mmCIF file with all atom_site columns, C-alpha atoms in Angstrom:
data_model
loop_
_atom_site.group_PDB
_atom_site.id
_atom_site.type_symbol
_atom_site.label_atom_id
_atom_site.label_alt_id
_atom_site.label_comp_id
_atom_site.label_asym_id
_atom_site.label_entity_id
_atom_site.label_seq_id
_atom_site.pdbx_PDB_ins_code
_atom_site.Cartn_x
_atom_site.Cartn_y
_atom_site.Cartn_z
_atom_site.occupancy
_atom_site.B_iso_or_equiv
_atom_site.pdbx_formal_charge
_atom_site.auth_seq_id
_atom_site.auth_comp_id
_atom_site.auth_asym_id
_atom_site.auth_atom_id
_atom_site.pdbx_PDB_model_num
ATOM 1  C CA . MET A 1 1  ? -5.472  9.660  32.105 1.00 70.00 ? 1  MET A CA 1
ATOM 2  C CA . ARG A 1 2  ? -8.666  11.320 33.356 1.00 79.00 ? 2  ARG A CA 1
ATOM 3  C CA . VAL A 1 3  ? -9.391  13.104 30.099 1.00 80.00 ? 3  VAL A CA 1
ATOM 4  C CA . VAL A 1 4  ? -8.469  10.450 27.527 1.00 78.00 ? 4  VAL A CA 1
ATOM 5  C CA . THR A 1 5  ? -10.629 7.676  26.120 1.00 79.00 ? 5  THR A CA 1
ATOM 6  C CA . PRO A 1 6  ? -9.402  4.754  23.976 1.00 75.00 ? 6  PRO A CA 1
ATOM 7  C CA . ASP A 1 7  ? -11.116 6.072  20.803 1.00 80.00 ? 7  ASP A CA 1
ATOM 8  C CA . MET A 1 8  ? -10.187 9.749  21.243 1.00 82.00 ? 8  MET A CA 1
ATOM 9  C CA . ALA A 1 9  ? -8.587  11.623 18.336 1.00 84.00 ? 9  ALA A CA 1
ATOM 10 C CA . PRO A 1 10 ? -5.510  13.807 19.003 1.00 82.00 ? 10 PRO A CA 1
ATOM 11 C CA . LYS A 1 11 ? -7.459  17.039 18.512 1.00 88.00 ? 11 LYS A CA 1
ATOM 12 C CA . GLN A 1 12 ? -10.074 15.838 20.990 1.00 89.00 ? 12 GLN A CA 1
ATOM 13 C CA . LEU A 1 13 ? -7.328  15.027 23.491 1.00 86.00 ? 13 LEU A CA 1
ATOM 14 C CA . ILE A 1 14 ? -5.842  18.502 23.173 1.00 88.00 ? 14 ILE A CA 1
ATOM 15 C CA . LYS A 1 15 ? -9.278  20.088 23.593 1.00 92.00 ? 15 LYS A CA 1
ATOM 16 C CA . ALA A 1 16 ? -10.059 17.968 26.674 1.00 91.00 ? 16 ALA A CA 1
ATOM 17 C CA . ALA A 1 17 ? -6.665  18.653 28.235 1.00 91.00 ? 17 ALA A CA 1
ATOM 18 C CA . ARG A 1 18 ? -6.984  22.389 27.630 1.00 92.00 ? 18 ARG A CA 1
ATOM 19 C CA . LYS A 1 19 ? -10.436 22.376 29.186 1.00 93.00 ? 19 LYS A CA 1
ATOM 20 C CA . GLU A 1 20 ? -8.824  21.118 32.408 1.00 92.00 ? 20 GLU A CA 1
ATOM 21 C CA . HIS A 1 21 ? -5.608  23.148 31.952 1.00 93.00 ? 21 HIS A CA 1
ATOM 22 C CA . PRO A 1 22 ? -6.314  26.218 29.761 1.00 94.00 ? 22 PRO A CA 1
ATOM 23 C CA . ASN A 1 23 ? -2.703  27.441 29.650 1.00 95.00 ? 23 ASN A CA 1
ATOM 24 C CA . ALA A 1 24 ? -1.182  24.109 28.580 1.00 92.00 ? 24 ALA A CA 1
ATOM 25 C CA . SER A 1 25 ? 0.730   24.081 25.314 1.00 92.00 ? 25 SER A CA 1
ATOM 26 C CA . LYS A 1 26 ? 0.735   21.136 22.903 1.00 88.00 ? 26 LYS A CA 1
ATOM 27 C CA . LYS A 1 27 ? 4.255   20.399 24.115 1.00 87.00 ? 27 LYS A CA 1
ATOM 28 C CA . ASP A 1 28 ? 3.070   20.325 27.748 1.00 89.00 ? 28 ASP A CA 1
ATOM 29 C CA . ILE A 1 29 ? 0.203   18.007 26.798 1.00 87.00 ? 29 ILE A CA 1
ATOM 30 C CA . ALA A 1 30 ? 2.544   15.679 24.869 1.00 84.00 ? 30 ALA A CA 1
ATOM 31 C CA . ARG A 1 31 ? 4.919   15.518 27.846 1.00 84.00 ? 31 ARG A CA 1
ATOM 32 C CA . ALA A 1 32 ? 2.013   14.766 30.162 1.00 84.00 ? 32 ALA A CA 1
ATOM 33 C CA . ALA A 1 33 ? 0.900   12.019 27.774 1.00 79.00 ? 33 ALA A CA 1
ATOM 34 C CA . PHE A 1 34 ? 4.353   10.386 27.915 1.00 80.00 ? 34 PHE A CA 1
ATOM 35 C CA . PHE A 1 35 ? 4.354   10.625 31.707 1.00 81.00 ? 35 PHE A CA 1
ATOM 36 C CA . SER A 1 36 ? 0.870   9.105  31.888 1.00 77.00 ? 36 SER A CA 1
ATOM 37 C CA . ILE A 1 37 ? 1.920   6.229  29.645 1.00 74.00 ? 37 ILE A CA 1
ATOM 38 C CA . ILE A 1 38 ? 4.855   5.424  31.890 1.00 74.00 ? 38 ILE A CA 1
ATOM 39 C CA . ALA A 1 39 ? 2.889   5.785  35.116 1.00 76.00 ? 39 ALA A CA 1
ATOM 40 C CA . ASN A 1 40 ? -0.290  3.970  34.058 1.00 69.00 ? 40 ASN A CA 1
ATOM 41 C CA . ALA A 1 41 ? 0.437   1.668  31.106 1.00 66.00 ? 41 ALA A CA 1
ATOM 42 C CA . GLU A 1 42 ? -0.541  -1.476 32.994 1.00 71.00 ? 42 GLU A CA 1
ATOM 43 C CA . GLU A 1 43 ? -3.928  -0.111 34.068 1.00 72.00 ? 43 GLU A CA 1
ATOM 44 C CA . ASP A 1 44 ? -5.608  0.684  30.748 1.00 68.00 ? 44 ASP A CA 1
ATOM 45 C CA . HIS A 1 45 ? -4.007  -0.507 27.525 1.00 72.00 ? 45 HIS A CA 1
ATOM 46 C CA . GLY A 1 46 ? -6.478  1.324  25.270 1.00 75.00 ? 46 GLY A CA 1
ATOM 47 C CA . LYS A 1 47 ? -5.779  4.689  26.858 1.00 73.00 ? 47 LYS A CA 1
ATOM 48 C CA . ALA A 1 48 ? -2.034  4.003  26.937 1.00 74.00 ? 48 ALA A CA 1
ATOM 49 C CA . ARG A 1 49 ? -1.984  3.196  23.196 1.00 77.00 ? 49 ARG A CA 1
ATOM 50 C CA . ASN A 1 50 ? -3.947  6.357  22.410 1.00 76.00 ? 50 ASN A CA 1
ATOM 51 C CA . LEU A 1 51 ? -1.645  8.509  24.540 1.00 76.00 ? 51 LEU A CA 1
ATOM 52 C CA . GLN A 1 52 ? 1.425   6.905  22.993 1.00 78.00 ? 52 GLN A CA 1
ATOM 53 C CA . ALA A 1 53 ? 0.232   7.583  19.439 1.00 80.00 ? 53 ALA A CA 1
ATOM 54 C CA . PHE A 1 54 ? -0.593  11.183 20.330 1.00 78.00 ? 54 PHE A CA 1
ATOM 55 C CA . ALA A 1 55 ? 2.680   11.822 22.181 1.00 79.00 ? 55 ALA A CA 1
ATOM 56 C CA . ILE A 1 56 ? 4.824   10.342 19.431 1.00 80.00 ? 56 ILE A CA 1
ATOM 57 C CA . ALA A 1 57 ? 2.971   12.276 16.732 1.00 81.00 ? 57 ALA A CA 1
ATOM 58 C CA . GLU A 1 58 ? 3.488   15.516 18.651 1.00 78.00 ? 58 GLU A CA 1
ATOM 59 C CA . ARG A 1 59 ? 7.186   14.812 19.186 1.00 71.00 ? 59 ARG A CA 1
ATOM 60 C CA . VAL A 1 60 ? 7.712   13.956 15.509 1.00 66.00 ? 60 VAL A CA 1
ATOM 61 C CA . ASP A 1 61 ? 5.668   16.920 14.312 1.00 65.00 ? 61 ASP A CA 1
ATOM 62 C CA . GLY A 1 62 ? 7.763   19.271 16.443 1.00 57.00 ? 62 GLY A CA 1
ATOM 63 C CA . THR A 1 63 ? 5.002   21.849 16.931 1.00 51.00 ? 63 THR A CA 1
ATOM 64 C CA . SER A 1 64 ? 4.448   23.572 20.244 1.00 47.00 ? 64 SER A CA 1
#
């Protein structure tokens, strides 16, 4: 939740997450996004929607 903003594109989210965690894979970042949605959905709806869209796209895409 620290690195995401409501208007952030998926590529920007990956870049920001990797800046904080250089060894994280896309799969790790998608899992963290799902966890963050569950843990913090009530706090910031804009960030939660962005994380949800990113996480679902990564799961559907199937890339790691």
